[in-house]
């Protein structure tokens, strides 16, 4: 689990030509978007430190440590059931909604322990917004979907402006500007997901958690969401769960690979490796990671 | 392995098909019987109601009160009393029922819910004669008489409160089902945007469940209008009633009027049209509840389509 900036040497082709190509692709993409490889210039904004999550007696995730840096995209990948969603949802205390869920260890946001006494989960979610796997617009108009969050937070400014700018940042404005009063259900799946992103942005969070935001979408809608993530990264810190490794490789700066241990029929998720995306996909430190990514890519 | 598939392979089992046909006939017959019974009810009501309306002196339908044995058939008396009692019932049942539904669906821990929900359902099954007796012996002297010193022992108020208790579980259970049917993903969206529980219930769950909630209210209203025993026992005025808008007076609803006529000796010994008037009121009641129920069905259908 090194945190060193990747050097060209490390990215040099070793296992095969395909991976070299991929590494080059990832670096080119990153250059296009950020103008360089990720470095440590960005501060750690969220620190997961030895986080364990339980559902009742069931130990779902064991001892996860991940420093998440500001204005980067951090991807969580791994096989189904390894606890990616569980960890993600513990970051904005969404797991509080599940009665049996319990978090141990420390999750700090700007140094503040999110599970400390005196922390209001409602306030946490205003800073750390979330986009879900299945688009979940409210059965309300497009406008009211966006205005929902700001309204309950007591937003005083010009709501029309806010709705417009949120939709614009989610690259949806041009498609919906003439039908803001229509039901959000009339939009396509990809549009609904961008609406959900716009809705999350409208409350101006610092961090966006995205749980497989494109898994229900077709390839073109998926690419639009990915483009959007590049844009959003200028202002937001993004953590994305994805099943799609190409997607993780394309969009993220750093990647956490989770796996699941089975003993006595109990499946406990665990973090295998967390490092820069380009390194993880070309020169992983762990054999397990390599098996997983080559299995998928090959 | 290219084996020829013949029609025989797909023809299936003749016995099974026969059994299915017989079962289908059985169900169709059951359906037809219930339709036939409904039609019979309507026809017999309508026939007698027509014989009443065609013979009665129309001016006796608008007088000082409902005294069928004296030839005074003031329909407004019955409609006003029905409206007042059902209205009081709804005033009790809507806040209590919706509050209970919101608590059960959104606030109660699974453990509390596990025993509260069946309790509410048991409440819904209390025979109305028990509630009528309770309205007469408890609500009337201990509640109504204490608050309003002018109240008589039999009042529409006491009957209305009793009806309210009767229909509260109906509002609660049907609304709770509607709220439970709101997808978890909508709640997550709301919480994820920094809403607390109160806002989520008010702004997301309630509107999404609205048609189901409205349906529960219409059903409850229909039940309140059709309720007989409580009003018969607690609202007084068994023989007849003066037209009044005061809930602290005795009153007679459409249902109580029918019950009073049907249990009396008018069918064998009654004068003139007294007994026939029962059918006219019955038809009126039937049409009102029919309209309310189909209205509620429309709402339910709408809410099924929603997400
Ligand atoms: N509400 C819950 N109650 C009990 N167990 C749960 C709950 N949610 C998830 N789990 C369990 O926790 C483990 C991790 O689940 P989680 O949804 O976090 O996995 P995931 O990595 O996101 O999987 P996927 O890729 O399929 O979404 C699984 O074994 C799952 O069965
Ligand atoms: Mg998941």
Coordinates of C-alpha atoms and ligand atoms in Angstrom, one line a residue:
Chain A
X1 CA 0.0 0.0 0.0
X2 CA 2.5 2.6 -1.1
X3 CA 1.5 6.2 -1.3
X4 CA 4.5 7.3 -3.4
X5 CA 3.8 9.1 -6.6
X6 CA 4.1 6.8 -9.5
X7 CA 7.2 7.0 -11.6
X8 CA 7.5 6.1 -15.2
X9 CA 9.7 3.2 -14.2
X10 CA 6.9 1.6 -12.2
X11 CA 4.6 2.0 -15.0
X12 CA 7.0 0.4 -17.4
X13 CA 5.6 -2.6 -19.2
X14 CA 6.2 -5.7 -17.3
X15 CA 3.5 -8.4 -17.4
X16 CA 2.5 -7.7 -21.0
X17 CA 2.0 -5.3 -23.8
X18 CA -1.7 -4.9 -23.0
X19 CA -1.1 -3.5 -19.6
X20 CA 1.6 -1.1 -20.9
X21 CA -1.0 0.2 -23.4
X22 CA -3.5 0.5 -20.6
X23 CA -1.0 2.4 -18.4
X24 CA -0.2 4.8 -21.2
X25 CA -3.9 5.3 -21.8
X26 CA -4.6 6.0 -18.1
X27 CA -1.7 8.5 -18.0
X28 CA -2.8 10.2 -21.1
X29 CA -6.3 10.5 -19.9
X30 CA -5.2 11.9 -16.6
X31 CA -2.9 14.4 -18.4
X32 CA -5.9 15.6 -20.4
X33 CA -8.0 16.1 -17.3
X34 CA -5.6 17.2 -14.6
X35 CA -2.4 17.9 -16.3
X36 CA -0.4 15.4 -14.5
X37 CA -0.2 12.4 -12.2
X38 CA -1.8 12.6 -8.8
X39 CA 0.5 13.9 -6.2
X40 CA 0.3 14.6 -2.5
X41 CA -0.5 18.3 -3.0
X42 CA -4.1 17.6 -2.2
X43 CA -4.8 17.2 1.5
X44 CA -6.4 14.2 3.0
X45 CA -10.1 15.2 3.5
X46 CA -11.5 11.9 4.7
X47 CA -9.6 9.4 6.6
X48 CA -10.8 5.9 7.2
X49 CA -8.8 4.4 9.9
X50 CA -9.2 0.8 10.8
X51 CA -12.9 0.8 10.0
X52 CA -14.9 -2.3 10.8
X53 CA -18.6 -2.5 9.9
X54 CA -21.0 -5.0 11.4
X55 CA -24.6 -5.9 10.6
X56 CA -25.7 -7.3 13.9
X57 CA -23.3 -10.1 14.6
X58 CA -22.2 -10.3 11.0
X59 CA -18.8 -8.8 10.5
X60 CA -19.2 -7.3 7.0
X61 CA -15.9 -5.4 6.6
X62 CA -12.7 -5.8 8.5
X63 CA -10.2 -3.0 9.3
X64 CA -10.2 -0.7 6.3
X65 CA -7.8 2.1 6.2
X66 CA -8.0 4.6 3.3
X67 CA -6.9 8.2 3.2
X68 CA -9.1 10.1 0.6
X69 CA -7.6 13.2 -0.9
X70 CA -9.4 16.4 -1.7
X71 CA -10.4 16.9 -5.4
X72 CA -9.4 13.5 -6.4
X73 CA -11.5 10.6 -7.6
X74 CA -11.1 7.6 -5.4
X75 CA -12.5 4.3 -6.7
X76 CA -13.6 1.3 -4.7
X77 CA -13.5 -2.0 -6.7
X78 CA -13.8 -5.6 -5.8
X79 CA -16.0 -8.6 -6.1
X80 CA -19.7 -8.5 -5.2
X81 CA -20.3 -8.6 -1.5
X82 CA -16.9 -7.4 -0.4
X83 CA -18.4 -4.4 1.3
X84 CA -17.7 -1.5 -1.1
X85 CA -21.2 -0.1 -0.6
X86 CA -21.1 -0.8 3.1
X87 CA -17.9 1.2 3.5
X88 CA -19.1 4.0 1.2
X89 CA -22.4 4.3 3.1
X90 CA -20.6 4.5 6.4
X91 CA -18.8 7.7 5.2
X92 CA -22.0 9.8 5.2
X93 CA -23.6 7.8 8.0
X94 CA -26.2 6.4 5.6
X95 CA -25.8 3.2 7.5
X96 CA -27.5 4.8 10.4
X97 CA -30.7 4.1 8.5
X98 CA -30.1 0.4 8.9
X99 CA -30.8 -0.5 12.5
X100 CA -28.4 -3.4 12.8
X101 CA -25.4 -1.6 11.2
X102 CA -22.6 -0.6 13.5
X103 CA -19.3 1.1 12.6
X104 CA -16.1 0.7 14.6
X105 CA -12.8 2.5 14.1
X106 CA -12.4 6.1 13.0
X107 CA -13.8 8.0 10.0
X108 CA -12.5 11.5 10.2
X109 CA -13.7 14.3 7.9
X110 CA -11.4 17.4 8.0
X111 CA -10.0 15.8 11.2
X112 CA -13.4 15.5 12.9
X113 CA -14.5 12.0 13.9
X114 CA -17.8 11.6 12.1
X115 CA -19.0 9.1 14.6
X116 CA -18.1 11.2 17.6
X117 CA -20.7 12.3 20.0
X118 CA -22.3 15.6 19.1
X119 CA -22.0 14.9 15.3
X120 CA -25.4 15.1 13.6
X121 CA -25.7 12.7 10.7
X122 CA -28.1 15.1 9.0
X123 CA -25.4 17.7 9.0
X124 CA -22.8 15.2 7.8
X125 CA -25.0 14.4 4.8
X126 CA -25.2 18.0 3.8
X127 CA -21.4 18.0 3.5
X128 CA -21.0 14.6 2.0
X129 CA -23.6 14.0 -0.7
X130 CA -24.6 10.8 -2.3
X131 CA -25.6 9.4 -5.7
X132 CA -27.1 5.9 -5.7
X133 CA -26.8 3.0 -8.0
X134 CA -30.3 3.2 -9.3
X135 CA -31.5 6.7 -10.3
X136 CA -33.9 7.7 -7.6
X137 CA -35.6 11.0 -8.5
X138 CA -38.5 12.0 -6.4
X139 CA -41.9 11.8 -8.0
X140 CA -41.9 15.5 -8.4
X141 CA -41.0 18.0 -11.2
X142 CA -37.4 18.3 -12.4
X143 CA -37.3 21.7 -10.7
X144 CA -38.6 20.5 -7.4
X145 CA -36.1 17.6 -7.4
X146 CA -33.2 20.1 -7.6
X147 CA -34.8 22.6 -5.2
X148 CA -35.5 19.9 -2.5
X149 CA -32.1 19.9 -0.8
X150 CA -31.5 23.7 -0.8
X151 CA -35.0 24.4 0.4
X152 CA -34.7 22.1 3.5
X153 CA -31.3 23.6 4.2
X154 CA -32.9 27.0 4.3
X155 CA -31.3 28.4 1.0
X156 CA -32.0 32.1 0.8
X157 CA -30.7 33.0 -2.7
X158 CA -32.2 32.8 -6.1
X159 CA -33.6 29.3 -6.5
X160 CA -34.0 29.6 -10.3
X161 CA -30.4 30.4 -10.6
X162 CA -29.3 27.6 -8.4
X163 CA -31.5 25.1 -10.3
X164 CA -30.0 26.3 -13.6
X165 CA -26.4 26.2 -12.4
X166 CA -26.8 22.8 -10.8
X167 CA -28.3 21.3 -14.0
X168 CA -25.6 23.0 -16.0
X169 CA -22.9 21.5 -13.9
X170 CA -24.5 18.1 -14.3
X171 CA -24.6 18.6 -18.1
X172 CA -28.3 18.3 -18.2
X173 CA -29.5 21.9 -18.6
X174 CA -29.8 21.9 -22.4
X175 CA -31.9 18.8 -22.4
X176 CA -34.4 19.9 -19.8
X177 CA -34.5 23.7 -19.7
X178 CA -37.8 23.8 -21.5
X179 CA -39.5 21.2 -19.3
X180 CA -38.5 22.0 -15.7
X181 CA -42.1 21.6 -14.6
X182 CA -42.4 18.1 -16.0
X183 CA -42.1 15.0 -13.9
X184 CA -38.6 13.7 -13.4
X185 CA -40.0 10.3 -14.2
X186 CA -40.4 11.3 -17.8
X187 CA -36.6 11.5 -18.2
X188 CA -34.5 8.6 -19.5
X189 CA -32.4 6.6 -17.1
X190 CA -29.2 8.4 -17.9
X191 CA -30.9 11.8 -17.6
X192 CA -32.4 10.7 -14.3
X193 CA -29.0 9.8 -13.0
X194 CA -27.6 13.2 -14.1
X195 CA -30.6 14.8 -12.4
X196 CA -29.7 12.9 -9.2
X197 CA -26.1 14.2 -9.6
X198 CA -27.5 17.8 -10.1
X199 CA -29.7 17.3 -7.1
X200 CA -26.7 16.3 -5.0
X201 CA -24.6 19.2 -6.2
X202 CA -27.4 21.7 -5.5
X203 CA -26.8 21.4 -1.8
X204 CA -23.1 22.2 -2.4
X205 CA -21.5 19.3 -0.6
X206 CA -17.7 19.0 -0.5
X207 CA -17.7 15.3 -1.2
X208 CA -19.8 13.2 -3.5
X209 CA -20.2 9.5 -2.8
X210 CA -21.3 7.5 -5.9
X211 CA -22.4 3.9 -5.6
X212 CA -22.1 2.4 -9.1
X213 CA -23.7 5.5 -10.6
X214 CA -23.6 4.1 -14.1
X215 CA -24.4 0.5 -13.6
X216 CA -28.0 0.9 -14.7
X217 CA -27.0 2.9 -17.8
X218 CA -26.1 2.2 -21.4
X219 CA -22.5 2.8 -22.6
X220 CA -23.2 6.2 -24.0
X221 CA -24.9 7.4 -20.9
X222 CA -22.1 5.9 -18.9
X223 CA -19.5 7.9 -20.8
X224 CA -21.4 11.1 -20.2
X225 CA -21.4 10.4 -16.4
X226 CA -17.7 9.7 -16.6
X227 CA -17.1 13.0 -18.4
X228 CA -19.2 14.7 -15.8
X229 CA -17.0 13.3 -13.1
X230 CA -13.9 14.8 -14.6
X231 CA -15.6 18.1 -14.6
X232 CA -16.9 17.8 -11.0
X233 CA -13.5 16.8 -9.8
X234 CA -12.4 20.4 -10.2
X235 CA -14.6 21.3 -7.2
X236 CA -15.5 18.1 -5.4
X237 CA -13.9 15.1 -3.9
X238 CA -15.5 12.0 -5.4
X239 CA -15.5 8.5 -4.1
X240 CA -17.0 6.0 -6.6
X241 CA -17.9 2.4 -6.2
X242 CA -17.7 0.6 -9.5
X243 CA -17.9 -3.0 -10.8
X244 CA -16.4 -1.8 -14.1
X245 CA -12.7 -1.9 -13.9
X246 CA -12.2 0.0 -17.1
X247 CA -14.3 2.7 -15.6
X248 CA -12.2 2.8 -12.4
X249 CA -9.1 2.9 -14.6
X250 CA -10.5 5.7 -16.7
X251 CA -11.8 8.0 -14.1
X252 CA -10.0 7.6 -10.8
X253 CA -6.8 8.9 -9.4
X254 CA -6.5 6.2 -6.7
X255 CA -8.2 2.9 -6.3
X256 CA -9.0 0.7 -3.4
X257 CA -9.3 -3.0 -4.1
X258 CA -11.4 -5.0 -1.7
X259 CA -11.8 -8.7 -1.4
X260 CA -13.8 -11.1 0.6
X261 CA -12.6 -13.8 3.0
X262 CA -14.8 -16.7 3.6
X263 CA -14.4 -18.6 6.8
X264 CA -17.0 -20.9 8.4
X265 CA -19.5 -19.7 5.9
X266 CA -19.1 -16.0 7.0
X267 CA -18.0 -13.6 4.4
X268 CA -15.9 -10.7 5.6
X269 CA -14.7 -8.0 3.3
X270 CA -11.2 -6.6 3.6
X271 CA -9.1 -4.0 1.8
X272 CA -6.4 -5.7 -0.2
X273 CA -4.6 -2.7 -1.7
X274 CA -5.0 1.0 -2.0
X275 CA -2.8 3.0 -4.3
X276 CA -2.6 5.1 -7.4
X277 CA -4.9 3.8 -10.1
X278 CA -2.2 3.7 -12.7
X279 CA 0.0 1.6 -10.4
X280 CA -2.8 -0.7 -9.2
X281 CA -3.8 -1.6 -12.7
X282 CA -0.3 -2.2 -14.0
X283 CA 1.9 -3.1 -11.2
X284 CA -0.2 -4.1 -8.2
X285 CA 1.7 -4.9 -5.0
X286 CA -0.5 -7.9 -4.2
X287 CA -0.9 -11.1 -6.1
X288 CA -4.7 -11.1 -5.3
X289 CA -5.1 -7.7 -7.0
X290 CA -3.3 -8.9 -10.1
X291 CA -5.4 -12.1 -10.3
X292 CA -8.5 -10.0 -10.1
X293 CA -7.6 -7.4 -12.6
X294 CA -6.1 -9.8 -15.1
X295 CA -9.0 -12.1 -14.7
X296 CA -11.3 -9.3 -15.6
X297 CA -9.3 -7.7 -18.3
X298 CA -8.1 -10.8 -19.9
Chain B
X1 CA -28.8 -34.6 -31.2
X2 CA -31.3 -33.3 -33.7
X3 CA -34.4 -35.0 -32.6
X4 CA -37.7 -34.1 -34.3
X5 CA -40.0 -32.3 -32.0
X6 CA -43.6 -33.4 -32.5
X7 CA -46.8 -31.7 -31.5
X8 CA -47.4 -34.4 -29.0
X9 CA -44.4 -33.2 -27.0
X10 CA -46.0 -29.9 -26.5
X11 CA -49.6 -31.0 -26.1
X12 CA -49.2 -31.5 -22.4
X13 CA -51.4 -33.6 -20.0
X14 CA -55.1 -33.8 -20.9
X15 CA -56.0 -34.4 -17.3
X16 CA -54.3 -31.3 -16.1
X17 CA -56.0 -29.2 -18.7
X18 CA -59.4 -30.7 -17.7
X19 CA -58.7 -29.9 -14.1
X20 CA -57.8 -26.3 -14.9
X21 CA -61.0 -26.0 -16.9
X22 CA -63.2 -27.2 -14.0
X23 CA -61.5 -24.9 -11.5
X24 CA -62.1 -22.0 -13.9
X25 CA -65.8 -22.8 -14.1
X26 CA -66.0 -22.9 -10.3
X27 CA -64.4 -19.4 -10.0
X28 CA -66.5 -17.9 -12.8
X29 CA -69.6 -19.3 -11.0
X30 CA -68.6 -17.8 -7.7
X31 CA -68.0 -14.4 -9.5
X32 CA -71.4 -14.6 -11.2
X33 CA -73.2 -15.3 -8.0
X34 CA -71.9 -12.2 -6.2
X35 CA -72.7 -10.1 -9.2
X36 CA -76.2 -11.5 -9.3
X37 CA -76.7 -10.8 -5.6
X38 CA -75.6 -7.2 -6.1
X39 CA -78.0 -6.8 -9.0
X40 CA -80.8 -8.3 -7.0
X41 CA -80.2 -5.9 -4.1
X42 CA -80.2 -2.9 -6.4
X43 CA -83.4 -4.1 -8.1
X44 CA -85.4 -4.7 -5.0
X45 CA -84.2 -1.5 -3.4
X46 CA -85.0 0.5 -6.5
X47 CA -88.4 -1.1 -6.9
X48 CA -89.6 -0.3 -3.4
X49 CA -88.0 3.1 -3.5
X50 CA -89.9 3.9 -6.6
X51 CA -93.2 2.8 -5.1
X52 CA -92.4 5.1 -2.2
X53 CA -91.4 8.1 -4.2
X54 CA -94.3 7.8 -6.6
X55 CA -96.9 7.6 -3.9
X56 CA -95.6 10.0 -1.3
X57 CA -96.7 13.6 -1.0
X58 CA -93.5 15.3 -2.1
X59 CA -93.9 18.1 0.3
X60 CA -93.5 15.7 3.2
X61 CA -89.9 15.1 2.1
X62 CA -89.1 18.7 3.3
X63 CA -90.5 19.4 6.7
X64 CA -89.3 19.9 10.3
X65 CA -87.9 16.5 10.9
X66 CA -87.9 12.7 10.3
X67 CA -91.0 11.2 11.8
X68 CA -91.9 8.5 9.3
X69 CA -94.7 7.2 11.5
X70 CA -96.4 10.6 11.3
X71 CA -95.8 10.9 7.6
X72 CA -93.0 13.4 7.9
X73 CA -90.1 12.2 5.8
X74 CA -87.6 15.0 6.0
X75 CA -84.7 13.6 4.2
X76 CA -82.4 16.6 5.0
X77 CA -82.7 15.7 8.7
X78 CA -81.1 12.3 8.0
X79 CA -78.4 13.7 5.6
X80 CA -77.4 16.4 8.1
X81 CA -77.1 14.0 11.0
X82 CA -75.2 11.6 8.8
X83 CA -72.8 14.4 7.7
X84 CA -72.3 15.7 11.3
X85 CA -71.6 12.3 12.8
X86 CA -69.3 11.2 9.9
X87 CA -67.6 14.6 10.0
X88 CA -66.9 14.4 13.7
X89 CA -65.7 10.8 13.2
X90 CA -63.3 12.0 10.4
X91 CA -62.0 14.8 12.6
X92 CA -61.0 12.3 15.1
X93 CA -59.8 9.6 12.7
X94 CA -57.7 11.6 10.3
X95 CA -55.1 13.1 12.8
X96 CA -55.1 10.0 15.0
X97 CA -55.0 7.5 12.1
X98 CA -52.4 9.4 10.1
X99 CA -50.3 10.0 13.1
X100 CA -50.4 6.3 14.0
X101 CA -49.6 5.4 10.4
X102 CA -46.6 7.7 10.2
X103 CA -45.4 6.4 13.5
X104 CA -45.7 2.8 12.5
X105 CA -44.3 3.2 9.0
X106 CA -41.5 5.7 9.7
X107 CA -40.6 5.9 13.4
X108 CA -41.4 2.7 15.2
X109 CA -38.5 0.3 15.7
X110 CA -39.1 -3.1 14.1
X111 CA -39.7 -4.6 17.5
X112 CA -42.3 -2.0 18.5
X113 CA -43.9 -2.4 15.1
X114 CA -44.1 -6.1 15.5
X115 CA -46.7 -5.9 18.2
X116 CA -48.2 -2.5 17.5
X117 CA -49.4 -3.3 14.0
X118 CA -51.4 -6.4 15.0
X119 CA -52.8 -4.4 17.9
X120 CA -54.2 -1.8 15.6
X121 CA -55.6 -4.5 13.4
X122 CA -57.4 -6.0 16.3
X123 CA -58.8 -2.6 17.2
X124 CA -60.2 -2.5 13.7
X125 CA -62.1 -5.7 14.4
X126 CA -63.9 -4.6 17.5
X127 CA -67.7 -5.1 16.9
X128 CA -69.4 -1.8 16.5
X129 CA -72.0 -2.7 19.1
X130 CA -69.3 -2.8 21.7
X131 CA -68.2 0.7 20.6
X132 CA -71.8 1.9 20.6
X133 CA -72.2 0.7 24.1
X134 CA -69.0 2.3 25.1
X135 CA -70.0 5.6 23.4
X136 CA -73.2 5.6 25.4
X137 CA -71.8 4.7 28.8
X138 CA -68.4 6.3 28.7
X139 CA -68.0 8.9 25.9
X140 CA -71.3 10.5 26.5
X141 CA -71.2 11.0 30.3
X142 CA -67.4 11.2 30.8
X143 CA -66.3 13.1 27.8
X144 CA -69.1 15.0 26.1
X145 CA -71.1 15.9 29.3
X146 CA -67.9 17.1 31.0
X147 CA -66.9 19.4 28.2
X148 CA -70.3 20.6 27.2
X149 CA -72.6 21.0 30.2
X150 CA -75.6 21.6 28.0
X151 CA -75.2 18.2 26.3
X152 CA -78.0 15.7 26.6
X153 CA -77.3 12.0 27.3
X154 CA -77.9 11.1 23.7
X155 CA -75.9 13.3 21.3
X156 CA -74.5 13.2 17.8
X157 CA -71.3 14.3 19.4
X158 CA -70.9 11.1 21.4
X159 CA -71.9 9.0 18.4
X160 CA -69.4 10.9 16.2
X161 CA -66.6 10.3 18.6
X162 CA -67.5 6.6 18.8
X163 CA -67.5 6.4 15.0
X164 CA -64.1 8.2 15.1
X165 CA -62.7 5.5 17.3
X166 CA -64.2 2.9 15.0
X167 CA -62.6 4.2 11.8
X168 CA -59.2 5.3 13.2
X169 CA -57.7 1.8 12.7
X170 CA -58.9 1.7 9.1
X171 CA -57.2 5.0 8.3
X172 CA -54.1 3.9 10.2
X173 CA -53.7 0.5 8.6
X174 CA -54.5 1.5 5.0
X175 CA -52.3 4.7 5.2
X176 CA -49.5 2.7 6.8
X177 CA -49.6 0.2 3.9
X178 CA -49.4 3.1 1.5
X179 CA -46.5 4.7 3.3
X180 CA -44.6 1.3 3.6
X181 CA -45.1 0.9 -0.2
X182 CA -43.0 4.1 -0.8
X183 CA -39.7 2.7 -2.1
X184 CA -36.8 2.9 0.4
X185 CA -34.7 4.5 -2.4
X186 CA -36.8 7.7 -2.1
X187 CA -36.2 7.9 1.6
X188 CA -32.5 7.3 1.0
X189 CA -32.5 10.1 -1.6
X190 CA -34.1 12.4 1.0
X191 CA -31.7 11.5 3.8
X192 CA -28.8 11.7 1.4
X193 CA -29.7 15.3 0.7
X194 CA -29.5 16.2 4.4
X195 CA -33.2 15.9 5.3
X196 CA -34.1 14.7 8.7
X197 CA -36.9 12.3 9.4
X198 CA -39.6 14.8 9.9
X199 CA -38.9 16.4 6.5
X200 CA -38.6 13.1 4.9
X201 CA -42.0 12.0 6.1
X202 CA -43.7 15.3 5.3
X203 CA -42.1 16.1 1.9
X204 CA -41.3 12.7 0.5
X205 CA -43.2 9.8 2.0
X206 CA -46.5 11.6 2.5
X207 CA -46.7 13.0 -1.1
X208 CA -45.6 9.7 -2.6
X209 CA -48.2 7.9 -0.6
X210 CA -50.9 10.5 -1.0
X211 CA -53.3 8.6 -3.2
X212 CA -53.2 5.7 -0.8
X213 CA -53.8 8.0 2.1
X214 CA -56.7 9.7 0.4
X215 CA -58.1 6.3 -0.5
X216 CA -57.9 5.3 3.2
X217 CA -59.8 8.5 4.1
X218 CA -62.5 7.8 1.6
X219 CA -62.9 4.3 2.7
X220 CA -63.1 5.5 6.3
X221 CA -65.7 8.1 5.3
X222 CA -67.7 5.4 3.6
X223 CA -67.5 3.2 6.7
X224 CA -68.6 6.2 8.9
X225 CA -71.6 6.9 6.8
X226 CA -72.6 3.3 6.7
X227 CA -72.0 2.7 10.4
X228 CA -75.3 1.8 12.2
X229 CA -74.9 0.3 15.6
X230 CA -73.0 3.2 17.2
X231 CA -75.3 5.9 15.9
X232 CA -78.3 3.8 16.7
X233 CA -77.3 3.4 20.3
X234 CA -75.5 6.7 21.1
X235 CA -77.2 9.3 19.0
X236 CA -80.6 8.6 20.4
X237 CA -83.7 9.6 18.5
X238 CA -84.9 6.1 17.8
X239 CA -88.4 7.0 16.7
X240 CA -87.5 10.2 14.8
X241 CA -85.6 13.4 15.0
X242 CA -86.0 17.1 14.5
X243 CA -83.9 18.7 11.8
X244 CA -80.9 20.2 13.7
X245 CA -77.4 21.3 13.0
X246 CA -76.3 21.2 16.6
X247 CA -74.0 18.2 17.3
X248 CA -75.0 18.3 21.0
X249 CA -78.6 17.4 20.1
X250 CA -79.8 13.9 19.4
X251 CA -80.0 13.0 15.8
X252 CA -80.9 10.3 13.4
X253 CA -78.7 9.1 10.5
X254 CA -79.8 7.4 7.4
X255 CA -78.6 4.0 8.8
X256 CA -80.2 4.5 12.2
X257 CA -83.5 5.5 10.5
X258 CA -83.4 2.2 8.5
X259 CA -82.5 0.2 11.6
X260 CA -85.3 1.8 13.6
X261 CA -87.9 1.1 10.9
X262 CA -86.8 -2.4 10.2
X263 CA -86.8 -3.4 13.8
X264 CA -90.2 -1.9 14.5
X265 CA -93.5 -3.5 13.7
X266 CA -94.1 -1.2 10.7
X267 CA -93.7 -3.9 8.1
X268 CA -96.8 -5.8 9.5
X269 CA -98.7 -3.1 11.2
X270 CA -97.3 0.2 9.8
X271 CA -99.4 2.9 8.3
X272 CA -99.2 3.8 4.7
X273 CA -95.8 4.4 3.3
X274 CA -93.8 4.3 6.6
X275 CA -92.1 1.0 5.8
X276 CA -91.5 1.8 2.2
X277 CA -89.5 4.9 3.1
X278 CA -86.9 2.5 4.4
X279 CA -86.1 1.4 0.9
X280 CA -85.8 5.0 -0.4
X281 CA -83.3 5.8 2.4
X282 CA -81.5 2.5 1.8
X283 CA -81.1 3.3 -1.9
X284 CA -79.7 6.7 -1.1
X285 CA -77.2 5.2 1.3
X286 CA -76.3 2.5 -1.2
X287 CA -75.6 5.1 -3.9
X288 CA -73.5 7.3 -1.7
X289 CA -71.3 4.5 -0.5
X290 CA -71.0 3.1 -4.0
X291 CA -69.8 6.5 -5.2
X292 CA -67.3 6.8 -2.4
X293 CA -65.9 3.3 -2.9
X294 CA -65.4 3.7 -6.6
X295 CA -63.7 7.1 -5.9
X296 CA -61.4 5.4 -3.5
X297 CA -60.7 2.6 -6.0
X298 CA -59.7 5.3 -8.5
X299 CA -57.2 6.7 -6.0
X300 CA -55.8 3.3 -5.2
X301 CA -55.3 2.5 -8.8
X302 CA -53.5 5.7 -9.3
X303 CA -51.2 5.0 -6.5
X304 CA -50.4 1.5 -7.7
X305 CA -49.2 3.0 -11.0
X306 CA -47.0 5.6 -9.4
X307 CA -43.5 4.2 -9.1
Ligands
LIG1 N1 -28.7 -4.1 5.4 C1 -27.9 -5.2 5.5 N2 -28.1 -6.1 6.5 C2 -27.3 -7.2 6.6 N3 -26.3 -7.4 5.9 C3 -26.0 -6.6 4.9 C4 -26.8 -5.4 4.6 N4 -26.3 -4.8 3.5 C5 -25.3 -5.5 3.1 N5 -25.1 -6.6 3.9 C6 -24.0 -7.6 3.7 O1 -22.8 -7.0 3.9 C7 -21.9 -7.5 2.9 C8 -21.3 -6.4 2.1 O2 -22.4 -5.9 1.3 P1 -22.2 -4.7 0.3 O3 -23.5 -4.3 -0.2 O4 -21.5 -3.6 1.0 O5 -21.3 -5.3 -0.8 P2 -20.8 -4.6 -2.2 O6 -19.3 -4.8 -2.2 O7 -21.3 -3.3 -2.3 O8 -21.4 -5.6 -3.2 P3 -22.0 -5.3 -4.6 O9 -20.9 -5.1 -5.5 O10 -22.8 -6.5 -5.0 O11 -22.9 -4.1 -4.5 C9 -22.6 -8.6 2.1 O12 -22.3 -9.8 2.6 C10 -24.1 -8.2 2.4 O13 -24.8 -9.4 2.4
LIG2 MG1 -22.8 -2.4 -3.6

